[in-house]
PDB file of C-alpha atoms and ligand atoms in Angstrom:
ATOM      1  CA  UNK A   1       0.013  -0.018   0.004  1.00  0.00           C
ATOM      2  CA  UNK A   2       1.191   3.436  -0.900  1.00  0.00           C
ATOM      3  CA  UNK A   3      -0.395   6.447   0.574  1.00  0.00           C
ATOM      4  CA  UNK A   4       0.175  10.191   0.269  1.00  0.00           C
ATOM      5  CA  UNK A   5       1.686  12.091   3.228  1.00  0.00           C
ATOM      6  CA  UNK A   6       3.177  11.182   6.536  1.00  0.00           C
ATOM      7  CA  UNK A   7      -0.045  10.489   8.372  1.00  0.00           C
ATOM      8  CA  UNK A   8      -0.522   7.420   6.131  1.00  0.00           C
ATOM      9  CA  UNK A   9       0.362   4.772   8.791  1.00  0.00           C
ATOM     10  CA  UNK A  10      -3.012   5.076  10.561  1.00  0.00           C
ATOM     11  CA  UNK A  11      -4.810   3.920   7.426  1.00  0.00           C
ATOM     12  CA  UNK A  12      -2.166   1.688   5.935  1.00  0.00           C
ATOM     13  CA  UNK A  13      -1.756  -0.226   9.147  1.00  0.00           C
ATOM     14  CA  UNK A  14      -5.531  -0.661   9.506  1.00  0.00           C
ATOM     15  CA  UNK A  15      -6.015  -1.962   5.872  1.00  0.00           C
ATOM     16  CA  UNK A  16      -2.824  -3.849   5.200  1.00  0.00           C
ATOM     17  CA  UNK A  17      -3.596  -7.074   7.236  1.00  0.00           C
ATOM     18  CA  UNK A  18      -6.668  -7.687   5.058  1.00  0.00           C
ATOM     19  CA  UNK A  19      -4.561  -7.174   1.942  1.00  0.00           C
ATOM     20  CA  UNK A  20      -1.847  -9.452   3.254  1.00  0.00           C
ATOM     21  CA  UNK A  21      -4.273 -12.215   3.973  1.00  0.00           C
ATOM     22  CA  UNK A  22      -5.571 -12.180   0.361  1.00  0.00           C
ATOM     23  CA  UNK A  23      -8.070  -9.395   0.425  1.00  0.00           C
ATOM     24  CA  UNK A  24      -8.882  -7.273  -2.571  1.00  0.00           C
ATOM     25  CA  UNK A  25      -6.970  -4.089  -3.331  1.00  0.00           C
ATOM     26  CA  UNK A  26     -10.274  -2.305  -3.748  1.00  0.00           C
ATOM     27  CA  UNK A  27     -11.368  -3.243  -0.195  1.00  0.00           C
ATOM     28  CA  UNK A  28      -8.018  -2.146   1.172  1.00  0.00           C
ATOM     29  CA  UNK A  29      -8.243   1.399  -0.271  1.00  0.00           C
ATOM     30  CA  UNK A  30     -11.792   1.840   0.962  1.00  0.00           C
ATOM     31  CA  UNK A  31     -10.849   0.580   4.389  1.00  0.00           C
ATOM     32  CA  UNK A  32      -7.800   2.914   4.643  1.00  0.00           C
ATOM     33  CA  UNK A  33      -9.762   5.948   3.233  1.00  0.00           C
ATOM     34  CA  UNK A  34     -12.476   5.413   5.866  1.00  0.00           C
ATOM     35  CA  UNK A  35      -9.930   5.392   8.733  1.00  0.00           C
ATOM     36  CA  UNK A  36      -8.549   8.706   7.467  1.00  0.00           C
ATOM     37  CA  UNK A  37     -12.059  10.263   6.996  1.00  0.00           C
ATOM     38  CA  UNK A  38     -13.231   9.194  10.405  1.00  0.00           C
ATOM     39  CA  UNK A  39     -10.132  10.672  12.202  1.00  0.00           C
ATOM     40  CA  UNK A  40     -11.095  14.239  13.277  1.00  0.00           C
ATOM     41  CA  UNK A  41      -7.432  15.158  13.805  1.00  0.00           C
ATOM     42  CA  UNK A  42      -6.824  14.999  10.030  1.00  0.00           C
ATOM     43  CA  UNK A  43      -7.946  18.485   8.833  1.00  0.00           C
ATOM     44  CA  UNK A  44      -7.995  17.724   5.085  1.00  0.00           C
ATOM     45  CA  UNK A  45     -10.396  14.881   4.742  1.00  0.00           C
ATOM     46  CA  UNK A  46     -13.720  13.741   6.229  1.00  0.00           C
ATOM     47  CA  UNK A  47     -14.822  14.743   9.709  1.00  0.00           C
ATOM     48  CA  UNK A  48     -12.407  17.584  10.778  1.00  0.00           C
ATOM     49  CA  UNK A  49     -11.777  18.873   7.338  1.00  0.00           C
ATOM     50  CA  UNK A  50     -11.282  22.616   7.017  1.00  0.00           C
ATOM     51  CA  UNK A  51     -14.339  24.380   5.552  1.00  0.00           C
ATOM     52  CA  UNK A  52     -14.859  26.601   2.584  1.00  0.00           C
ATOM     53  CA  UNK A  53     -15.022  30.444   2.723  1.00  0.00           C
ATOM     54  CA  UNK A  54     -18.586  30.289   4.178  1.00  0.00           C
ATOM     55  CA  UNK A  55     -17.536  27.812   6.874  1.00  0.00           C
ATOM     56  CA  UNK A  56     -19.091  24.752   5.169  1.00  0.00           C
ATOM     57  CA  UNK A  57     -17.033  21.573   4.906  1.00  0.00           C
ATOM     58  CA  UNK A  58     -17.561  19.843   1.610  1.00  0.00           C
ATOM     59  CA  UNK A  59     -15.918  16.520   0.651  1.00  0.00           C
ATOM     60  CA  UNK A  60     -14.929  14.889  -2.614  1.00  0.00           C
ATOM     61  CA  UNK A  61     -13.889  11.351  -3.022  1.00  0.00           C
ATOM     62  CA  UNK A  62     -13.371   8.727  -5.796  1.00  0.00           C
ATOM     63  CA  UNK A  63     -12.313   5.146  -6.410  1.00  0.00           C
ATOM     64  CA  UNK A  64     -11.113   3.327  -9.402  1.00  0.00           C
ATOM     65  CA  UNK A  65      -9.706   0.004 -10.631  1.00  0.00           C
ATOM     66  CA  UNK A  66     -10.178   0.283 -14.366  1.00  0.00           C
ATOM     67  CA  UNK A  67     -11.621   2.586 -16.947  1.00  0.00           C
ATOM     68  CA  UNK A  68     -14.862   0.781 -16.760  1.00  0.00           C
ATOM     69  CA  UNK A  69     -14.822   0.533 -12.931  1.00  0.00           C
ATOM     70  CA  UNK A  70     -14.754   3.878 -11.167  1.00  0.00           C
ATOM     71  CA  UNK A  71     -17.051   6.037  -9.041  1.00  0.00           C
ATOM     72  CA  UNK A  72     -16.952   9.496  -7.496  1.00  0.00           C
ATOM     73  CA  UNK A  73     -18.903  11.945  -5.387  1.00  0.00           C
ATOM     74  CA  UNK A  74     -18.279  15.709  -5.110  1.00  0.00           C
ATOM     75  CA  UNK A  75     -19.550  18.433  -2.792  1.00  0.00           C
ATOM     76  CA  UNK A  76     -20.920  16.194  -0.138  1.00  0.00           C
ATOM     77  CA  UNK A  77     -21.455  18.002   3.199  1.00  0.00           C
ATOM     78  CA  UNK A  78     -23.428  15.785   5.484  1.00  0.00           C
ATOM     79  CA  UNK A  79     -21.615  12.433   5.091  1.00  0.00           C
ATOM     80  CA  UNK A  80     -18.168  11.696   6.231  1.00  0.00           C
ATOM     81  CA  UNK A  81     -17.063   8.886   3.942  1.00  0.00           C
ATOM     82  CA  UNK A  82     -17.147   9.949   0.309  1.00  0.00           C
ATOM     83  CA  UNK A  83     -14.980   7.050  -0.875  1.00  0.00           C
ATOM     84  CA  UNK A  84     -17.509   4.514   0.424  1.00  0.00           C
ATOM     85  CA  UNK A  85     -20.308   6.402  -1.304  1.00  0.00           C
ATOM     86  CA  UNK A  86     -18.233   6.609  -4.460  1.00  0.00           C
ATOM     87  CA  UNK A  87     -17.931   2.829  -4.322  1.00  0.00           C
ATOM     88  CA  UNK A  88     -21.710   2.530  -4.108  1.00  0.00           C
ATOM     89  CA  UNK A  89     -22.054   4.855  -7.147  1.00  0.00           C
ATOM     90  CA  UNK A  90     -19.655   2.628  -9.017  1.00  0.00           C
ATOM     91  CA  UNK A  91     -21.353  -0.614  -8.048  1.00  0.00           C
ATOM     92  CA  UNK A  92     -25.042   0.318  -7.996  1.00  0.00           C
ATOM     93  CA  UNK A  93     -25.528   2.973 -10.625  1.00  0.00           C
ATOM     94  CA  UNK A  94     -24.789   3.315 -14.421  1.00  0.00           C
ATOM     95  CA  UNK A  95     -23.158   6.625 -13.587  1.00  0.00           C
ATOM     96  CA  UNK A  96     -19.617   7.549 -12.474  1.00  0.00           C
ATOM     97  CA  UNK A  97     -20.008  10.893 -10.644  1.00  0.00           C
ATOM     98  CA  UNK A  98     -22.771  12.246  -8.437  1.00  0.00           C
ATOM     99  CA  UNK A  99     -22.472  15.736  -6.927  1.00  0.00           C
ATOM    100  CA  UNK A 100     -24.111  17.858  -4.199  1.00  0.00           C
ATOM    101  CA  UNK A 101     -27.615  17.314  -3.184  1.00  0.00           C
ATOM    102  CA  UNK A 102     -28.127  14.320  -5.522  1.00  0.00           C
ATOM    103  CA  UNK A 103     -25.014  12.622  -4.123  1.00  0.00           C
ATOM    104  CA  UNK A 104     -26.376  13.178  -0.578  1.00  0.00           C
ATOM    105  CA  UNK A 105     -29.757  11.870  -1.457  1.00  0.00           C
ATOM    106  CA  UNK A 106     -28.138   8.846  -2.950  1.00  0.00           C
ATOM    107  CA  UNK A 107     -26.051   8.314   0.164  1.00  0.00           C
ATOM    108  CA  UNK A 108     -29.112   8.547   2.287  1.00  0.00           C
ATOM    109  CA  UNK A 109     -30.972   5.919   0.291  1.00  0.00           C
ATOM    110  CA  UNK A 110     -27.998   3.749   0.639  1.00  0.00           C
ATOM    111  CA  UNK A 111     -28.159   3.868   4.353  1.00  0.00           C
ATOM    112  CA  UNK A 112     -25.252   6.184   5.099  1.00  0.00           C
ATOM    113  CA  UNK A 113     -25.699   8.169   8.341  1.00  0.00           C
ATOM    114  CA  UNK A 114     -25.650  11.915   8.232  1.00  0.00           C
ATOM    115  CA  UNK A 115     -22.865  13.466  10.323  1.00  0.00           C
ATOM    116  CA  UNK A 116     -21.575  16.829  11.374  1.00  0.00           C
ATOM    117  CA  UNK A 117     -18.264  17.311   9.579  1.00  0.00           C
ATOM    118  CA  UNK A 118     -17.197  20.771  11.028  1.00  0.00           C
ATOM    119  CA  UNK A 119     -15.286  20.109  14.257  1.00  0.00           C
ATOM    120  CA  UNK A 120     -14.566  22.899  16.799  1.00  0.00           C
ATOM    121  CA  UNK A 121     -10.824  23.128  15.918  1.00  0.00           C
ATOM    122  CA  UNK A 122     -11.672  23.641  12.250  1.00  0.00           C
ATOM    123  CA  UNK A 123     -14.251  26.193  12.993  1.00  0.00           C
ATOM    124  CA  UNK A 124     -11.774  28.162  15.015  1.00  0.00           C
ATOM    125  CA  UNK A 125      -9.278  28.111  12.240  1.00  0.00           C
ATOM    126  CA  UNK A 126     -11.963  29.280   9.780  1.00  0.00           C
ATOM    127  CA  UNK A 127     -12.937  32.141  12.192  1.00  0.00           C
ATOM    128  CA  UNK A 128      -9.378  33.181  12.412  1.00  0.00           C
ATOM    129  CA  UNK A 129      -8.978  33.115   8.621  1.00  0.00           C
ATOM    130  CA  UNK A 130     -12.205  35.182   8.295  1.00  0.00           C
ATOM    131  CA  UNK A 131     -11.143  37.702  10.822  1.00  0.00           C
ATOM    132  CA  UNK A 132      -7.511  38.037   9.728  1.00  0.00           C
ATOM    133  CA  UNK A 133      -6.199  35.706   6.984  1.00  0.00           C
ATOM    134  CA  UNK A 134      -2.675  36.896   7.499  1.00  0.00           C
ATOM    135  CA  UNK A 135      -2.762  35.539  11.047  1.00  0.00           C
ATOM    136  CA  UNK A 136      -3.077  31.931   9.758  1.00  0.00           C
ATOM    137  CA  UNK A 137       0.069  29.988  10.270  1.00  0.00           C
ATOM    138  CA  UNK A 138       0.878  29.640   6.546  1.00  0.00           C
ATOM    139  CA  UNK A 139       3.880  27.516   7.420  1.00  0.00           C
ATOM    140  CA  UNK A 140       1.556  24.916   8.848  1.00  0.00           C
ATOM    141  CA  UNK A 141      -0.873  25.044   5.926  1.00  0.00           C
ATOM    142  CA  UNK A 142       1.568  25.759   3.109  1.00  0.00           C
ATOM    143  CA  UNK A 143       0.975  23.719   0.084  1.00  0.00           C
ATOM    144  CA  UNK A 144      -2.705  23.874   0.141  1.00  0.00           C
ATOM    145  CA  UNK A 145      -3.886  27.131   1.656  1.00  0.00           C
ATOM    146  CA  UNK A 146      -5.000  28.962  -1.458  1.00  0.00           C
ATOM    147  CA  UNK A 147      -4.616  32.334  -2.693  1.00  0.00           C
ATOM    148  CA  UNK A 148      -8.483  32.895  -3.055  1.00  0.00           C
ATOM    149  CA  UNK A 149      -8.443  35.238  -5.877  1.00  0.00           C
ATOM    150  CA  UNK A 150      -6.348  36.560  -8.737  1.00  0.00           C
ATOM    151  CA  UNK A 151      -5.426  39.835  -6.905  1.00  0.00           C
ATOM    152  CA  UNK A 152      -4.172  37.980  -3.899  1.00  0.00           C
ATOM    153  CA  UNK A 153      -2.298  35.589  -6.100  1.00  0.00           C
ATOM    154  CA  UNK A 154      -0.554  38.525  -7.810  1.00  0.00           C
ATOM    155  CA  UNK A 155       0.334  39.990  -4.366  1.00  0.00           C
ATOM    156  CA  UNK A 156       2.010  36.884  -2.933  1.00  0.00           C
ATOM    157  CA  UNK A 157       5.525  37.428  -1.852  1.00  0.00           C
ATOM    158  CA  UNK A 158       7.560  35.205  -4.218  1.00  0.00           C
ATOM    159  CA  UNK A 159      10.558  35.198  -1.880  1.00  0.00           C
ATOM    160  CA  UNK A 160       8.739  33.133   0.889  1.00  0.00           C
ATOM    161  CA  UNK A 161       9.839  29.551   1.493  1.00  0.00           C
ATOM    162  CA  UNK A 162       8.099  27.300  -1.020  1.00  0.00           C
ATOM    163  CA  UNK A 163       6.373  23.928  -0.623  1.00  0.00           C
ATOM    164  CA  UNK A 164       4.640  22.313   2.305  1.00  0.00           C
ATOM    165  CA  UNK A 165       6.666  21.166   5.417  1.00  0.00           C
ATOM    166  CA  UNK A 166       6.982  17.518   6.258  1.00  0.00           C
ATOM    167  CA  UNK A 167       4.191  17.536   8.887  1.00  0.00           C
ATOM    168  CA  UNK A 168       1.580  19.301   6.844  1.00  0.00           C
ATOM    169  CA  UNK A 169      -1.689  17.525   6.227  1.00  0.00           C
ATOM    170  CA  UNK A 170      -3.245  17.122   2.902  1.00  0.00           C
ATOM    171  CA  UNK A 171      -5.593  15.116   0.658  1.00  0.00           C
ATOM    172  CA  UNK A 172      -5.123  11.420   1.099  1.00  0.00           C
ATOM    173  CA  UNK A 173      -4.600   9.307  -1.950  1.00  0.00           C
ATOM    174  CA  UNK A 174      -4.055   5.490  -1.835  1.00  0.00           C
ATOM    175  CA  UNK A 175      -2.891   2.819  -4.166  1.00  0.00           C
ATOM    176  CA  UNK A 176      -3.105  -0.784  -3.111  1.00  0.00           C
ATOM    177  CA  UNK A 177      -1.764  -3.902  -4.958  1.00  0.00           C
ATOM    178  CA  UNK A 178      -3.157  -7.166  -3.668  1.00  0.00           C
ATOM    179  CA  UNK A 179      -1.592 -10.682  -3.791  1.00  0.00           C
ATOM    180  CA  UNK A 180      -3.245 -11.367  -7.133  1.00  0.00           C
ATOM    181  CA  UNK A 181      -1.577  -8.292  -8.587  1.00  0.00           C
ATOM    182  CA  UNK A 182      -4.807  -6.200  -8.807  1.00  0.00           C
ATOM    183  CA  UNK A 183      -4.494  -2.518  -8.339  1.00  0.00           C
ATOM    184  CA  UNK A 184      -7.039  -0.042  -6.815  1.00  0.00           C
ATOM    185  CA  UNK A 185      -6.806   3.625  -6.235  1.00  0.00           C
ATOM    186  CA  UNK A 186      -8.806   5.969  -4.048  1.00  0.00           C
ATOM    187  CA  UNK A 187      -8.683   9.693  -3.255  1.00  0.00           C
ATOM    188  CA  UNK A 188     -10.448  11.630  -0.528  1.00  0.00           C
ATOM    189  CA  UNK A 189     -10.386  15.309   0.387  1.00  0.00           C
ATOM    190  CA  UNK A 190     -12.156  18.270   1.930  1.00  0.00           C
ATOM    191  CA  UNK A 191     -10.398  20.278  -0.849  1.00  0.00           C
ATOM    192  CA  UNK A 192      -8.546  23.557  -0.495  1.00  0.00           C
ATOM    193  CA  UNK A 193      -9.154  25.235   2.838  1.00  0.00           C
ATOM    194  CA  UNK A 194     -11.440  28.354   2.551  1.00  0.00           C
ATOM    195  CA  UNK A 195     -12.154  27.631  -1.125  1.00  0.00           C
ATOM    196  CA  UNK A 196     -14.746  29.642  -3.001  1.00  0.00           C
ATOM    197  CA  UNK A 197     -18.061  27.832  -2.214  1.00  0.00           C
ATOM    198  CA  UNK A 198     -18.889  25.435  -4.998  1.00  0.00           C
ATOM    199  CA  UNK A 199     -15.269  24.788  -5.959  1.00  0.00           C
ATOM    200  CA  UNK A 200     -14.409  21.188  -6.702  1.00  0.00           C
ATOM    201  CA  UNK A 201     -10.734  20.325  -7.281  1.00  0.00           C
ATOM    202  CA  UNK A 202      -9.019  17.482  -8.895  1.00  0.00           C
ATOM    203  CA  UNK A 203      -9.250  14.749  -6.303  1.00  0.00           C
ATOM    204  CA  UNK A 204     -12.516  13.048  -7.321  1.00  0.00           C
ATOM    205  CA  UNK A 205     -12.261  13.684 -11.013  1.00  0.00           C
ATOM    206  CA  UNK A 206     -11.284  10.562 -12.841  1.00  0.00           C
ATOM    207  CA  UNK A 207      -8.055  11.247 -14.627  1.00  0.00           C
ATOM    208  CA  UNK A 208      -7.044  14.283 -12.611  1.00  0.00           C
ATOM    209  CA  UNK A 209      -6.747  13.280  -9.000  1.00  0.00           C
ATOM    210  CA  UNK A 210      -6.711   9.553  -9.613  1.00  0.00           C
ATOM    211  CA  UNK A 211      -6.491   7.058 -12.437  1.00  0.00           C
ATOM    212  CA  UNK A 212      -6.136   3.294 -12.578  1.00  0.00           C
ATOM    213  CA  UNK A 213      -5.924   0.832 -15.400  1.00  0.00           C
ATOM    214  CA  UNK A 214      -4.902  -2.835 -14.666  1.00  0.00           C
ATOM    215  CA  UNK A 215      -2.997  -2.945 -17.932  1.00  0.00           C
ATOM    216  CA  UNK A 216      -0.773   0.076 -17.219  1.00  0.00           C
ATOM    217  CA  UNK A 217      -0.851   1.164 -13.459  1.00  0.00           C
ATOM    218  CA  UNK A 218      -2.399   3.635 -11.111  1.00  0.00           C
ATOM    219  CA  UNK A 219      -1.615   7.209 -10.019  1.00  0.00           C
ATOM    220  CA  UNK A 220      -2.999   9.572  -7.352  1.00  0.00           C
ATOM    221  CA  UNK A 221      -2.474  13.234  -6.854  1.00  0.00           C
ATOM    222  CA  UNK A 222      -2.273  15.604  -3.955  1.00  0.00           C
ATOM    223  CA  UNK A 223      -1.604  19.372  -3.824  1.00  0.00           C
ATOM    224  CA  UNK A 224      -3.072  22.439  -5.559  1.00  0.00           C
ATOM    225  CA  UNK A 225      -5.906  20.842  -7.551  1.00  0.00           C
ATOM    226  CA  UNK A 226      -6.029  23.640 -10.110  1.00  0.00           C
ATOM    227  CA  UNK A 227      -2.460  22.745 -11.222  1.00  0.00           C
ATOM    228  CA  UNK A 228      -3.403  19.004 -11.520  1.00  0.00           C
ATOM    229  CA  UNK A 229      -6.551  19.547 -13.407  1.00  0.00           C
ATOM    230  CA  UNK A 230      -5.107  21.325 -16.351  1.00  0.00           C
ATOM    231  CA  UNK A 231      -2.649  18.568 -17.163  1.00  0.00           C
ATOM    232  CA  UNK A 232      -4.895  15.659 -16.264  1.00  0.00           C
ATOM    233  CA  UNK A 233      -2.054  14.627 -13.934  1.00  0.00           C
ATOM    234  CA  UNK A 234      -3.054  11.122 -12.836  1.00  0.00           C
ATOM    235  CA  UNK A 235      -4.115  10.060 -16.293  1.00  0.00           C
ATOM    236  CA  UNK A 236      -0.910  11.430 -17.873  1.00  0.00           C
ATOM    237  CA  UNK A 237       1.198   9.491 -15.419  1.00  0.00           C
ATOM    238  CA  UNK A 238      -0.545   6.223 -16.135  1.00  0.00           C
ATOM    239  CA  UNK A 239      -0.315   6.850 -19.908  1.00  0.00           C
ATOM    240  CA  UNK A 240       3.384   7.492 -19.623  1.00  0.00           C
ATOM    241  CA  UNK A 241       3.870   4.231 -17.706  1.00  0.00           C
ATOM    242  CA  UNK A 242       1.829   2.413 -20.367  1.00  0.00           C
ATOM    243  CA  UNK A 243       4.411   3.591 -22.905  1.00  0.00           C
ATOM    244  CA  UNK A 244       7.255   2.249 -20.869  1.00  0.00           C
ATOM    245  CA  UNK A 245       8.191   4.938 -18.235  1.00  0.00           C
ATOM    246  CA  UNK A 246       8.985   3.844 -14.741  1.00  0.00           C
ATOM    247  CA  UNK A 247       6.604   5.448 -12.082  1.00  0.00           C
ATOM    248  CA  UNK A 248       9.334   8.043 -11.137  1.00  0.00           C
ATOM    249  CA  UNK A 249       9.993   8.931 -14.805  1.00  0.00           C
ATOM    250  CA  UNK A 250       6.224   9.349 -15.430  1.00  0.00           C
ATOM    251  CA  UNK A 251       5.863  11.519 -12.342  1.00  0.00           C
ATOM    252  CA  UNK A 252       8.912  13.614 -13.140  1.00  0.00           C
ATOM    253  CA  UNK A 253       7.550  14.378 -16.694  1.00  0.00           C
ATOM    254  CA  UNK A 254       4.181  15.278 -15.303  1.00  0.00           C
ATOM    255  CA  UNK A 255       5.668  17.539 -12.666  1.00  0.00           C
ATOM    256  CA  UNK A 256       7.885  19.182 -15.357  1.00  0.00           C
ATOM    257  CA  UNK A 257       4.685  19.849 -17.351  1.00  0.00           C
ATOM    258  CA  UNK A 258       3.122  21.554 -14.361  1.00  0.00           C
ATOM    259  CA  UNK A 259       6.111  23.665 -13.730  1.00  0.00           C
ATOM    260  CA  UNK A 260       6.316  24.687 -17.447  1.00  0.00           C
ATOM    261  CA  UNK A 261       2.678  25.514 -17.918  1.00  0.00           C
ATOM    262  CA  UNK A 262       1.773  27.304 -14.669  1.00  0.00           C
ATOM    263  CA  UNK A 263       2.917  30.557 -13.019  1.00  0.00           C
ATOM    264  CA  UNK A 264       3.824  29.058  -9.593  1.00  0.00           C
ATOM    265  CA  UNK A 265       3.529  30.839  -6.282  1.00  0.00           C
ATOM    266  CA  UNK A 266       4.803  30.025  -2.874  1.00  0.00           C
ATOM    267  CA  UNK A 267       1.730  28.178  -1.785  1.00  0.00           C
ATOM    268  CA  UNK A 268       1.641  25.834  -4.679  1.00  0.00           C
ATOM    269  CA  UNK A 269       2.604  22.202  -4.212  1.00  0.00           C
ATOM    270  CA  UNK A 270       1.795  19.110  -6.328  1.00  0.00           C
ATOM    271  CA  UNK A 271       2.832  15.531  -5.477  1.00  0.00           C
ATOM    272  CA  UNK A 272       1.968  12.163  -6.937  1.00  0.00           C
ATOM    273  CA  UNK A 273       2.198   8.525  -5.940  1.00  0.00           C
ATOM    274  CA  UNK A 274       2.213   5.794  -8.773  1.00  0.00           C
ATOM    275  CA  UNK A 275       2.495   2.141  -9.296  1.00  0.00           C
ATOM    276  CA  UNK A 276       2.769   0.210 -12.545  1.00  0.00           C
ATOM    277  CA  UNK A 277       1.069  -2.993 -13.381  1.00  0.00           C
ATOM    278  CA  UNK A 278       4.260  -5.012 -12.555  1.00  0.00           C
ATOM    279  CA  UNK A 279       4.382  -3.657  -9.018  1.00  0.00           C
ATOM    280  CA  UNK A 280       7.118  -0.959  -9.418  1.00  0.00           C
ATOM    281  CA  UNK A 281       6.189   2.152  -7.619  1.00  0.00           C
ATOM    282  CA  UNK A 282       7.286   5.680  -6.832  1.00  0.00           C
ATOM    283  CA  UNK A 283       6.442   9.092  -5.708  1.00  0.00           C
ATOM    284  CA  UNK A 284       7.414  12.651  -6.391  1.00  0.00           C
ATOM    285  CA  UNK A 285       6.687  16.278  -5.534  1.00  0.00           C
ATOM    286  CA  UNK A 286       7.219  19.654  -7.081  1.00  0.00           C
ATOM    287  CA  UNK A 287       8.810  20.934  -3.911  1.00  0.00           C
ATOM    288  CA  UNK A 288      10.138  19.685  -0.584  1.00  0.00           C
ATOM    289  CA  UNK A 289       7.723  18.843   2.131  1.00  0.00           C
ATOM    290  CA  UNK A 290       5.826  15.944   0.710  1.00  0.00           C
ATOM    291  CA  UNK A 291       6.304  12.445   2.087  1.00  0.00           C
ATOM    292  CA  UNK A 292       4.561   9.149   1.312  1.00  0.00           C
ATOM    293  CA  UNK A 293       3.732   6.142   3.482  1.00  0.00           C
ATOM    294  CA  UNK A 294       4.567   2.678   2.122  1.00  0.00           C
ATOM    295  CA  UNK A 295       3.493  -0.574   3.614  1.00  0.00           C
ATOM    296  CA  UNK A 296       4.482  -4.121   2.639  1.00  0.00           C
ATOM    297  CA  UNK A 297       5.185  -7.376   4.429  1.00  0.00           C
ATOM    298  CA  UNK A 298       8.310  -5.675   5.882  1.00  0.00           C
ATOM    299  CA  UNK A 299       6.222  -3.041   7.734  1.00  0.00           C
ATOM    300  CA  UNK A 300       5.268   0.581   7.301  1.00  0.00           C
ATOM    301  CA  UNK A 301       7.655   3.309   6.329  1.00  0.00           C
ATOM    302  CA  UNK A 302       7.169   7.086   6.036  1.00  0.00           C
ATOM    303  CA  UNK A 303       9.670   8.232   3.370  1.00  0.00           C
ATOM    304  CA  UNK A 304      10.774  11.162   1.347  1.00  0.00           C
ATOM    305  CA  UNK A 305       9.596  10.955  -2.322  1.00  0.00           C
ATOM    306  CA  UNK A 306      11.966   9.709  -4.995  1.00  0.00           C
ATOM    307  CA  UNK A 307      11.647  12.872  -6.891  1.00  0.00           C
ATOM    308  CA  UNK A 308      11.672  16.598  -5.739  1.00  0.00           C
ATOM    309  CA  UNK A 309      11.736  18.831  -8.691  1.00  0.00           C
ATOM    310  CA  UNK A 310      12.744  22.014  -6.858  1.00  0.00           C
ATOM    311  CA  UNK A 311      15.029  22.655  -3.860  1.00  0.00           C
TER     312      UNK A 311
HETATM  313  C1  SD4 B   1      -7.841  19.830  -4.119  1.00  0.00           C
HETATM  314  N1  SD4 B   1      -5.963  18.322  -4.453  1.00  0.00           N
HETATM  315  O1  SD4 B   1      -8.954  20.012  -3.837  1.00  0.00           O
HETATM  316  C2  SD4 B   1      -7.126  18.703  -3.549  1.00  0.00           C
HETATM  317  C3  SD4 B   1      -6.627  19.062  -2.240  1.00  0.00           C
HETATM  318  C4  SD4 B   1      -5.245  18.928  -2.002  1.00  0.00           C
HETATM  319  O2  SD4 B   1      -3.584  20.186  -1.565  1.00  0.00           O
HETATM  320  O3  SD4 B   1      -4.735  17.977  -2.146  1.00  0.00           O
HETATM  321  N2  SD4 B   1      -4.809  20.119  -1.668  1.00  0.00           N
HETATM  322  O4  SD4 B   1      -7.269  20.717  -4.788  1.00  0.00           O
END
């Protein structure tokens, strides 16, 4: 199992025993995603996620094993486990993506329980942001605290330290490979903190935040969604692997595309994890600060990525 960020052990360690005893990769990524989503101390997914500019927490999540086997939900704000709901969309409907009110009514019909997603700590951070955005500890949230509008983006001090620190929390993406060699990918997020209400990022869009094809491999993204969307990041990585690139080569080329095509500011970060169909895997980030969590029979390790494009 390969998971984005350094808080990966809590999900990997819960899901890996099932994988090791012959369970399906798909079950493992759903299990891990649920653990992250239910943990209120992780402020970028599920319960405890930071809200949008209006103080409302909205979640996006998706799951995928193959082009004809994927599901997603976006803009869910009364249910804590978007990846589980995405799996139901995949298994029980002819559709791939449900959003907003329709996704919530579907979840309700499927028996999911409504839950309050905004926890006190997240509400306090939001209040602080609303009162004085400059008082937010940008070091802590660097990498995913967005410039909200073009004016702010233009005003950002380009000399500030770039990228997110090792401890920063972010969207959780997971790739699992089971004993039969089947791959599955999942991605779950509360999106950018204090985003413009209605904004949906890359995480639950098939091809952008995640992609999986048993013939080629899987990739999952984290970071500033707007930079990932425009290059179809996860899809691009899988297609490069299909043509023979290693996971690290495919990630490097995709990160270079992002760097070339966007005007990057201090807050921007993009990172990917990827695995090919043969079981090779890798990770990479635009800037320092990203770490992945890898679990196999030898245990769980939180490690620096193989690629960091910028110092
Ligand atoms: C998004 N990629 O909504 C997600 C969130 C994230 O760094 O990973 N932020 O843009």
